[in-house]
Amino acid sequence: MPVRTPDPEPNDRDDESNDPLAGLDEFRAPGSNPGWLSEVELMEARRHLPILYVEAIPVRTDGTGTVTEIGILLRATPIGEITRTIVSGRVRYGETVRDALFRHLENDLGPMAFPLLPPQPVPFTVAEYFPMPGVSAFHDDRQHAVSLAFVVPVTGTCEPRQDALEVTWMTPEEAQSESLSAEMEGGRGTLIRLALASVGALR
C-alpha cells in the first residue's frame, strides 16, 4: 500500500495536516521562515532531494521497562480511507531531531501524552522510502524520504488530534500480526516489527 507523508492545508499556520499519515508540513506553512517552501517549490524539491523525517512508535512499559503495549494510530485520509499508521512528520530547517520528535508526538497524541525522550535520541533504524516499489521494504509514491525511527515511551493520556481518529493500544503479539501489517501504509508493518525487535519484544 503506498504511503503519503504529511501535507497540511496551505492556510494552516500551526502545521495541522489532512494528509493520510501525520502531522505537519514544515515546508509549506505561510510565513517568513526561510525553511518554508511553496507547494511548487516542495514538489520540485521532492523531485531532486531526499526529505528527512522522524517517525515514532509510542509504547507503554511496566516498572521494569518492558514494553507492554504499542500505540497504533487510526487515521482518516482526505479521500475517506481509514488506515493504520504511526507518528510521522518532517524535520524543519534548523530544528533538532529531538525537537521534531516532541513536536510530532504532541501534534498526533495530544499535549498530555508526556513522551519520555532522552536528551540525545538514537533511532532504532533508518527507513528509506522510495517512489519506486521494490527498492526497499518502504514505499512513498511521491518522493524519496529518509526517516529516523524511534521507540518512545509515553506516560500520559493520549488524545489524538488533527486527522488521527484514535490510538489503539496493542500487545506486542497483536502489533506484529500479519493482519495489522496489511493495514499499515508504506511498509510500516515492517517498521513495527523492527521496533519490537529493538526492545526484545518480537516473538
JSON list of C-alpha atoms in Angstrom, two decimals, residues 54-148:
[
{"chain": "A", "resi": 54, "resn": "VAL", "atom": "CA", "xyz": [11.18, 11.34, 12.07]},
{"chain": "A", "resi": 55, "resn": "GLU", "atom": "CA", "xyz": [8.81, 8.51, 12.94]},
{"chain": "A", "resi": 56, "resn": "ALA", "atom": "CA", "xyz": [7.84, 7.48, 16.46]},
{"chain": "A", "resi": 57, "resn": "ILE", "atom": "CA", "xyz": [6.23, 4.33, 17.78]},
{"chain": "A", "resi": 58, "resn": "PRO", "atom": "CA", "xyz": [4.65, 5.16, 21.15]},
{"chain": "A", "resi": 59, "resn": "VAL", "atom": "CA", "xyz": [4.82, 2.40, 23.76]},
{"chain": "A", "resi": 60, "resn": "ARG", "atom": "CA", "xyz": [3.77, 1.81, 27.33]},
{"chain": "A", "resi": 61, "resn": "THR", "atom": "CA", "xyz": [6.11, -0.01, 29.68]},
{"chain": "A", "resi": 62, "resn": "ASP", "atom": "CA", "xyz": [5.88, -1.71, 33.06]},
{"chain": "A", "resi": 63, "resn": "GLY", "atom": "CA", "xyz": [8.02, -0.95, 36.11]},
{"chain": "A", "resi": 64, "resn": "THR", "atom": "CA", "xyz": [10.97, -2.89, 34.74]},
{"chain": "A", "resi": 65, "resn": "GLY", "atom": "CA", "xyz": [10.95, -1.04, 31.40]},
{"chain": "A", "resi": 66, "resn": "THR", "atom": "CA", "xyz": [9.49, -3.96, 29.46]},
{"chain": "A", "resi": 67, "resn": "VAL", "atom": "CA", "xyz": [7.22, -2.89, 26.59]},
{"chain": "A", "resi": 68, "resn": "THR", "atom": "CA", "xyz": [3.66, -3.99, 27.33]},
{"chain": "A", "resi": 69, "resn": "GLU", "atom": "CA", "xyz": [1.68, -2.06, 24.69]},
{"chain": "A", "resi": 70, "resn": "ILE", "atom": "CA", "xyz": [2.27, -0.48, 21.28]},
{"chain": "A", "resi": 71, "resn": "GLY", "atom": "CA", "xyz": [0.28, 2.58, 20.17]},
{"chain": "A", "resi": 72, "resn": "ILE", "atom": "CA", "xyz": [-1.00, 2.44, 16.58]},
{"chain": "A", "resi": 73, "resn": "LEU", "atom": "CA", "xyz": [-2.82, 5.41, 15.07]},
{"chain": "A", "resi": 74, "resn": "LEU", "atom": "CA", "xyz": [-6.10, 5.07, 13.23]},
{"chain": "A", "resi": 75, "resn": "ARG", "atom": "CA", "xyz": [-6.23, 7.80, 10.62]},
{"chain": "A", "resi": 76, "resn": "ALA", "atom": "CA", "xyz": [-8.71, 9.06, 8.01]},
{"chain": "A", "resi": 77, "resn": "THR", "atom": "CA", "xyz": [-7.34, 10.15, 4.65]},
{"chain": "A", "resi": 78, "resn": "PRO", "atom": "CA", "xyz": [-8.72, 13.10, 2.62]},
{"chain": "A", "resi": 79, "resn": "ILE", "atom": "CA", "xyz": [-10.43, 10.63, 0.27]},
{"chain": "A", "resi": 80, "resn": "GLY", "atom": "CA", "xyz": [-12.18, 8.85, 3.12]},
{"chain": "A", "resi": 81, "resn": "GLU", "atom": "CA", "xyz": [-9.95, 5.81, 3.59]},
{"chain": "A", "resi": 82, "resn": "ILE", "atom": "CA", "xyz": [-9.25, 4.54, 7.11]},
{"chain": "A", "resi": 83, "resn": "THR", "atom": "CA", "xyz": [-5.69, 3.37, 7.63]},
{"chain": "A", "resi": 84, "resn": "ARG", "atom": "CA", "xyz": [-3.29, 2.37, 10.40]},
{"chain": "A", "resi": 85, "resn": "THR", "atom": "CA", "xyz": [-0.05, 4.26, 10.82]},
{"chain": "A", "resi": 86, "resn": "ILE", "atom": "CA", "xyz": [2.41, 5.73, 13.34]},
{"chain": "A", "resi": 87, "resn": "VAL", "atom": "CA", "xyz": [3.51, 9.19, 14.41]},
{"chain": "A", "resi": 88, "resn": "SER", "atom": "CA", "xyz": [5.39, 10.67, 11.46]},
{"chain": "A", "resi": 89, "resn": "GLY", "atom": "CA", "xyz": [6.49, 14.02, 10.08]},
{"chain": "A", "resi": 90, "resn": "ARG", "atom": "CA", "xyz": [9.26, 16.14, 8.60]},
{"chain": "A", "resi": 91, "resn": "VAL", "atom": "CA", "xyz": [12.17, 17.73, 10.39]},
{"chain": "A", "resi": 92, "resn": "ARG", "atom": "CA", "xyz": [12.09, 21.51, 9.98]},
{"chain": "A", "resi": 93, "resn": "TYR", "atom": "CA", "xyz": [15.03, 23.53, 8.76]},
{"chain": "A", "resi": 94, "resn": "GLY", "atom": "CA", "xyz": [17.13, 24.43, 11.81]},
{"chain": "A", "resi": 95, "resn": "GLU", "atom": "CA", "xyz": [15.24, 22.05, 14.11]},
{"chain": "A", "resi": 96, "resn": "THR", "atom": "CA", "xyz": [16.89, 19.33, 16.20]},
{"chain": "A", "resi": 97, "resn": "VAL", "atom": "CA", "xyz": [15.72, 15.75, 15.79]},
{"chain": "A", "resi": 98, "resn": "ARG", "atom": "CA", "xyz": [14.68, 15.73, 19.44]},
{"chain": "A", "resi": 99, "resn": "ASP", "atom": "CA", "xyz": [12.51, 18.83, 18.99]},
{"chain": "A", "resi": 100, "resn": "ALA", "atom": "CA", "xyz": [10.96, 17.41, 15.81]},
{"chain": "A", "resi": 101, "resn": "LEU", "atom": "CA", "xyz": [10.10, 14.18, 17.62]},
{"chain": "A", "resi": 102, "resn": "PHE", "atom": "CA", "xyz": [8.47, 16.02, 20.51]},
{"chain": "A", "resi": 103, "resn": "ARG", "atom": "CA", "xyz": [6.50, 18.29, 18.17]},
{"chain": "A", "resi": 104, "resn": "HIS", "atom": "CA", "xyz": [5.07, 15.43, 16.12]},
{"chain": "A", "resi": 105, "resn": "LEU", "atom": "CA", "xyz": [4.26, 13.34, 19.20]},
{"chain": "A", "resi": 106, "resn": "GLU", "atom": "CA", "xyz": [2.38, 16.26, 20.72]},
{"chain": "A", "resi": 107, "resn": "ASN", "atom": "CA", "xyz": [0.57, 17.00, 17.46]},
{"chain": "A", "resi": 108, "resn": "ASP", "atom": "CA", "xyz": [-0.61, 13.41, 16.97]},
{"chain": "A", "resi": 109, "resn": "LEU", "atom": "CA", "xyz": [-1.08, 12.23, 20.57]},
{"chain": "A", "resi": 110, "resn": "GLY", "atom": "CA", "xyz": [-2.05, 15.46, 22.31]},
{"chain": "A", "resi": 111, "resn": "PRO", "atom": "CA", "xyz": [-0.26, 17.62, 24.88]},
{"chain": "A", "resi": 112, "resn": "MET", "atom": "CA", "xyz": [-0.95, 15.22, 27.78]},
{"chain": "A", "resi": 113, "resn": "ALA", "atom": "CA", "xyz": [0.83, 12.19, 26.29]},
{"chain": "A", "resi": 114, "resn": "PHE", "atom": "CA", "xyz": [4.06, 13.06, 28.15]},
{"chain": "A", "resi": 115, "resn": "PRO", "atom": "CA", "xyz": [6.60, 11.27, 25.92]},
{"chain": "A", "resi": 116, "resn": "LEU", "atom": "CA", "xyz": [9.87, 10.28, 27.59]},
{"chain": "A", "resi": 117, "resn": "LEU", "atom": "CA", "xyz": [12.59, 11.50, 25.24]},
{"chain": "A", "resi": 118, "resn": "PRO", "atom": "CA", "xyz": [16.25, 11.11, 26.17]},
{"chain": "A", "resi": 119, "resn": "PRO", "atom": "CA", "xyz": [18.49, 14.17, 25.80]},
{"chain": "A", "resi": 120, "resn": "GLN", "atom": "CA", "xyz": [20.05, 12.64, 22.70]},
{"chain": "A", "resi": 121, "resn": "PRO", "atom": "CA", "xyz": [17.59, 10.28, 20.96]},
{"chain": "A", "resi": 122, "resn": "VAL", "atom": "CA", "xyz": [19.06, 7.42, 18.94]},
{"chain": "A", "resi": 123, "resn": "PRO", "atom": "CA", "xyz": [16.89, 5.78, 16.23]},
{"chain": "A", "resi": 124, "resn": "PHE", "atom": "CA", "xyz": [16.40, 2.02, 16.26]},
{"chain": "A", "resi": 125, "resn": "THR", "atom": "CA", "xyz": [16.60, 2.08, 12.46]},
{"chain": "A", "resi": 126, "resn": "VAL", "atom": "CA", "xyz": [16.75, 4.34, 9.41]},
{"chain": "A", "resi": 127, "resn": "ALA", "atom": "CA", "xyz": [13.92, 3.68, 6.98]},
{"chain": "A", "resi": 128, "resn": "GLU", "atom": "CA", "xyz": [14.33, 4.69, 3.34]},
{"chain": "A", "resi": 129, "resn": "TYR", "atom": "CA", "xyz": [11.10, 5.31, 1.43]},
{"chain": "A", "resi": 130, "resn": "PHE", "atom": "CA", "xyz": [11.39, 5.23, -2.37]},
{"chain": "A", "resi": 131, "resn": "PRO", "atom": "CA", "xyz": [8.86, 6.21, -5.04]},
{"chain": "A", "resi": 132, "resn": "MET", "atom": "CA", "xyz": [9.82, 3.06, -6.96]},
{"chain": "A", "resi": 133, "resn": "PRO", "atom": "CA", "xyz": [8.32, -0.10, -5.41]},
{"chain": "A", "resi": 134, "resn": "GLY", "atom": "CA", "xyz": [10.73, -2.90, -4.55]},
{"chain": "A", "resi": 135, "resn": "VAL", "atom": "CA", "xyz": [13.84, -0.83, -3.82]},
{"chain": "A", "resi": 136, "resn": "SER", "atom": "CA", "xyz": [13.34, -1.29, -0.07]},
{"chain": "A", "resi": 137, "resn": "ALA", "atom": "CA", "xyz": [10.64, -2.52, 2.29]},
{"chain": "A", "resi": 138, "resn": "PHE", "atom": "CA", "xyz": [9.22, 1.03, 2.39]},
{"chain": "A", "resi": 139, "resn": "HIS", "atom": "CA", "xyz": [7.39, 2.93, -0.33]},
{"chain": "A", "resi": 140, "resn": "ASP", "atom": "CA", "xyz": [6.24, 6.54, -0.80]},
{"chain": "A", "resi": 141, "resn": "ASP", "atom": "CA", "xyz": [4.81, 7.17, -4.24]},
{"chain": "A", "resi": 142, "resn": "ARG", "atom": "CA", "xyz": [5.63, 10.90, -4.18]},
{"chain": "A", "resi": 143, "resn": "GLN", "atom": "CA", "xyz": [9.21, 11.12, -3.02]},
{"chain": "A", "resi": 144, "resn": "HIS", "atom": "CA", "xyz": [12.42, 9.67, -1.70]},
{"chain": "A", "resi": 145, "resn": "ALA", "atom": "CA", "xyz": [12.22, 10.10, 2.08]},
{"chain": "A", "resi": 146, "resn": "VAL", "atom": "CA", "xyz": [14.74, 9.13, 4.76]},
{"chain": "A", "resi": 147, "resn": "SER", "atom": "CA", "xyz": [13.18, 8.50, 8.15]},
{"chain": "A", "resi": 148, "resn": "LEU", "atom": "CA", "xyz": [14.81, 8.21, 11.57]}
]
